[in-house]
Coordinates of N, CA, C and O in Angstrom, one line a residue:
X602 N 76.5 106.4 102.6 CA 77.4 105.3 102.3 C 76.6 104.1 102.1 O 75.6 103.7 102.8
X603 N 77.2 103.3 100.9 CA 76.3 102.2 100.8 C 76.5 100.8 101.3 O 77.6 100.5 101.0
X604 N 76.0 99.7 101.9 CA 76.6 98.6 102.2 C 77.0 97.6 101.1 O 77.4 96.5 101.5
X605 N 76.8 97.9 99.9 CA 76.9 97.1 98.6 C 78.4 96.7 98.5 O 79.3 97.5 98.0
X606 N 78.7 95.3 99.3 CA 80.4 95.3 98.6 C 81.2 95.5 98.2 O 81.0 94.7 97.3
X607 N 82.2 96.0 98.0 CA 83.0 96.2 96.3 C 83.8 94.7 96.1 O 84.4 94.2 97.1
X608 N 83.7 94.2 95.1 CA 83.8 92.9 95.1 C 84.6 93.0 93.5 O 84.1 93.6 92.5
X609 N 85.9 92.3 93.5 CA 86.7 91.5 92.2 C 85.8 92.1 90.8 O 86.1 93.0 90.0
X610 N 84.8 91.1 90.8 CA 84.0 91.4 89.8 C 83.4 92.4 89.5 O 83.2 92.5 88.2
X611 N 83.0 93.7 90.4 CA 82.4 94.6 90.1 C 83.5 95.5 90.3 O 83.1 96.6 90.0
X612 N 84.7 95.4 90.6 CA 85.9 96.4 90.0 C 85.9 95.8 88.5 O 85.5 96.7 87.7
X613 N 86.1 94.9 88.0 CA 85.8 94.4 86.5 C 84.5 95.0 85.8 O 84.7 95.8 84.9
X614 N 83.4 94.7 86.1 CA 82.6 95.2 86.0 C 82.5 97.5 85.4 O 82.1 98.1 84.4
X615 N 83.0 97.7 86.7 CA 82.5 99.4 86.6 C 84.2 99.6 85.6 O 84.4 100.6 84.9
X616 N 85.2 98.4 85.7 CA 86.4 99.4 84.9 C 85.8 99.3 83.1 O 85.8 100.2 82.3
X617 N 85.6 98.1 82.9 CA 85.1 97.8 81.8 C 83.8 98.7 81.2 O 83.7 98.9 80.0
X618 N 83.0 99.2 82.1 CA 81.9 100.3 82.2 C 82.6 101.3 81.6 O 82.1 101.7 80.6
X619 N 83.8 101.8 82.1 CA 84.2 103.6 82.4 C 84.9 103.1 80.6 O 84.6 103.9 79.7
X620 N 85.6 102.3 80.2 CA 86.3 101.6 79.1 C 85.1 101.6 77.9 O 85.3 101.9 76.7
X621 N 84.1 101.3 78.2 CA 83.6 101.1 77.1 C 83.8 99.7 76.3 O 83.9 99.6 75.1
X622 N 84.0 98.8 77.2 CA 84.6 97.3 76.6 C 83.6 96.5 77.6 O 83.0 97.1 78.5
X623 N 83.4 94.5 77.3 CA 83.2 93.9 78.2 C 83.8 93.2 79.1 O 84.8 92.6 78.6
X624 N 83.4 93.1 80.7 CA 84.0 92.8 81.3 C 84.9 91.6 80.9 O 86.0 91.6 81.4
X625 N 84.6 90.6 80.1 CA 85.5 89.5 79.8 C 86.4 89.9 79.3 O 87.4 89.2 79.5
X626 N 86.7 91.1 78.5 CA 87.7 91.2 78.1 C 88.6 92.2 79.0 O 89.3 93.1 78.6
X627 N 88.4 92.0 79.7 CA 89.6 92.8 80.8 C 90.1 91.7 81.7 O 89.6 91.0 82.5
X628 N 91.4 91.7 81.3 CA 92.3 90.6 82.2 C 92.9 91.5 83.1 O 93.4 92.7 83.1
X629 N 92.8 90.2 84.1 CA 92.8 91.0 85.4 C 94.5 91.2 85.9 O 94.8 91.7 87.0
X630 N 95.8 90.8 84.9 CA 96.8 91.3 84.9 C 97.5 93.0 84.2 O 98.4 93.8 84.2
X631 N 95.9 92.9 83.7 CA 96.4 93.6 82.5 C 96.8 94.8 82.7 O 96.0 95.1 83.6
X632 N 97.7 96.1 82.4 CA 98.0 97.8 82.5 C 96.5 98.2 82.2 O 96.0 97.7 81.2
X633 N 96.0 98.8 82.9 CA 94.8 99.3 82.5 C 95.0 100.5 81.3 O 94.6 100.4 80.1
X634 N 95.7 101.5 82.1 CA 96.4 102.3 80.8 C 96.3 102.3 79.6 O 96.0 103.1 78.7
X635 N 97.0 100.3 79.7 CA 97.4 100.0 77.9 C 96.0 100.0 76.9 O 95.6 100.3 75.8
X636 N 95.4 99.5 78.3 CA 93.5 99.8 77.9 C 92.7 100.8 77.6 O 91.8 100.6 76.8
X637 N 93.1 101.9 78.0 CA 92.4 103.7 77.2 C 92.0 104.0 78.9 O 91.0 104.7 79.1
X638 N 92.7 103.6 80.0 CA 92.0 104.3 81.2 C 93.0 105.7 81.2 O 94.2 105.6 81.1
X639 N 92.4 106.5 81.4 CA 93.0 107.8 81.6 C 92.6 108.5 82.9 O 91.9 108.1 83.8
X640 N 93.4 109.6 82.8 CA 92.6 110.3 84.7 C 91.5 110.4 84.8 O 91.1 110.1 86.0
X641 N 91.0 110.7 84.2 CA 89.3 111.4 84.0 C 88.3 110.0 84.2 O 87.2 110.1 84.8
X642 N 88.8 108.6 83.7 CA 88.3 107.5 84.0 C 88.5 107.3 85.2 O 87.7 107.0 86.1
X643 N 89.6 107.5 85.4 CA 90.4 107.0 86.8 C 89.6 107.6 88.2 O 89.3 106.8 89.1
X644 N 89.3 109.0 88.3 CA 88.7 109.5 88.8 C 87.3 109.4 89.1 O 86.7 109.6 90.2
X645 N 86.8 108.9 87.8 CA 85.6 108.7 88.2 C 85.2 107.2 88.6 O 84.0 107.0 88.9
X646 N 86.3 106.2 88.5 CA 86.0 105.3 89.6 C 86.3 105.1 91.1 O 85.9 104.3 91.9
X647 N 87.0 106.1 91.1 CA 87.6 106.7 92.9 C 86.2 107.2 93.2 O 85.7 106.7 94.3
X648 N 85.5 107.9 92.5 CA 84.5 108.4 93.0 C 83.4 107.3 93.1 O 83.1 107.0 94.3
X649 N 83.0 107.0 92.6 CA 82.1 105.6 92.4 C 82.1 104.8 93.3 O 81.1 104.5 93.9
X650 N 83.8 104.2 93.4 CA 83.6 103.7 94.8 C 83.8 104.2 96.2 O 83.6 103.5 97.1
X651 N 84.0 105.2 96.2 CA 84.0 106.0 97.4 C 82.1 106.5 97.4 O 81.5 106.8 98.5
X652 N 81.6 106.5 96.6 CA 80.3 106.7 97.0 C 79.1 105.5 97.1 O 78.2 105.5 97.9
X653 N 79.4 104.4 96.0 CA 78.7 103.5 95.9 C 78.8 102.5 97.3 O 78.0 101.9 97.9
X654 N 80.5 102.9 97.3 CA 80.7 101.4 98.0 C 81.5 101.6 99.8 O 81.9 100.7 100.6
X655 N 81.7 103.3 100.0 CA 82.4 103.6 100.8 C 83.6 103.2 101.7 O 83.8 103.0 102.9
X656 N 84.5 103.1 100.2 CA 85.9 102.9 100.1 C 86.8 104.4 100.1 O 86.7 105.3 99.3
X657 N 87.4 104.2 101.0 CA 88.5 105.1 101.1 C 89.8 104.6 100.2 O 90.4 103.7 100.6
X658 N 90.0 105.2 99.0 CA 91.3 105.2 98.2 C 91.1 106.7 97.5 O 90.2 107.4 97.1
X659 N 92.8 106.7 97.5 CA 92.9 108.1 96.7 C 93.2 107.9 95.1 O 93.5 106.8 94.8
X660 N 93.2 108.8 94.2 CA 93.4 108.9 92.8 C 95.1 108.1 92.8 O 95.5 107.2 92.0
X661 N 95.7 108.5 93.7 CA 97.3 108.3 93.6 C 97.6 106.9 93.7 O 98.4 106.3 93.0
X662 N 96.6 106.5 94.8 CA 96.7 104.7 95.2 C 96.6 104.2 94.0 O 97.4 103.3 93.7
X663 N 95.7 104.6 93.1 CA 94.9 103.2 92.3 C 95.7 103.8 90.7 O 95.6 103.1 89.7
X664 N 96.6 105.4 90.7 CA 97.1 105.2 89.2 C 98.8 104.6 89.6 O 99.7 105.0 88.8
X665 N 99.0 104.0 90.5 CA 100.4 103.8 90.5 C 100.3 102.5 90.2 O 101.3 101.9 89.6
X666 N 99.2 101.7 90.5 CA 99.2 100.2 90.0 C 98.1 100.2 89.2 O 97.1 100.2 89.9
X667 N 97.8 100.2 87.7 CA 96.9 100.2 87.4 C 96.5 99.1 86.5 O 96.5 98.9 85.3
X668 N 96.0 98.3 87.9 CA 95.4 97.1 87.6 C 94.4 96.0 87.9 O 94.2 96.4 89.0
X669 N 93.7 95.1 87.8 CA 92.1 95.0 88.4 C 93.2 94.1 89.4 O 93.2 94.6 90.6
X670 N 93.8 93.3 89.3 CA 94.0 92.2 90.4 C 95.2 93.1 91.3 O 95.5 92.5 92.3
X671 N 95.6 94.0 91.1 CA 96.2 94.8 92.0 C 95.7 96.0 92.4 O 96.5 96.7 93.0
X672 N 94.3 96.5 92.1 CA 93.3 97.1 92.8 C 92.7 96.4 94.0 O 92.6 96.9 95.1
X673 N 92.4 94.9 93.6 CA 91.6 94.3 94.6 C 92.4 94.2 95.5 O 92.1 94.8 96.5
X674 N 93.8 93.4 95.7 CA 94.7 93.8 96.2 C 95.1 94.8 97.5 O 95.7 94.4 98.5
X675 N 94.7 95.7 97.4 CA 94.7 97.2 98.0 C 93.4 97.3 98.2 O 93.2 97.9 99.3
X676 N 92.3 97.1 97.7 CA 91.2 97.2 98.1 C 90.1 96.2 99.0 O 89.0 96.4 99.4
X677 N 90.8 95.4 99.0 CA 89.7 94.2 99.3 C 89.3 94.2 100.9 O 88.3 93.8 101.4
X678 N 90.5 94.8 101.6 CA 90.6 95.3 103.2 C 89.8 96.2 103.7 O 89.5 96.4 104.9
X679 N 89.6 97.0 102.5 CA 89.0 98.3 102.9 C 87.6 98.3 102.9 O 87.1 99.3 103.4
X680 N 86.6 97.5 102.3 CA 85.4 97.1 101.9 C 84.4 96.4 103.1 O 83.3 96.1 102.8

């Protein structure tokens, strides 16, 4: 497990990564969805940060809001 943060920015950062887009252009209101994130994306940032950053969240948590400022949200406690 690693002690590296998970920090606002670098949820911006790794969504914008898995998207294929830059982080500026990801507003942090935005449906990620409406964005091209799909399960297989979705997934592999559960995993990411459950490995990079040793956050506990499930696939379920993070597709029912799928959104940067309502990830952090849910995530910012757990970090």
């Amino acid at each position: 497990m690693s002690t590296v943060p998970l920090t606002l920015e670098r949820i911006r950062a790794d969504v914008a990564d898995v998207l294929g887009e830059d982080p500026a252009d990801i507003p942090d209101e935005e449906n990620l969805a409406d964005l091209g994130l799909d399960s297989v994306r979705l997934m592999s940032l559960v995993e990411r940060w459950r490995g990079d950053h040793g956050v506990r969240v499930s696939f379920a948590e993070l597709a029912e809001k799928p959104g940067i400022s309502l990830w952090w949200d849910l995530l910012r406690d757990r970090v």
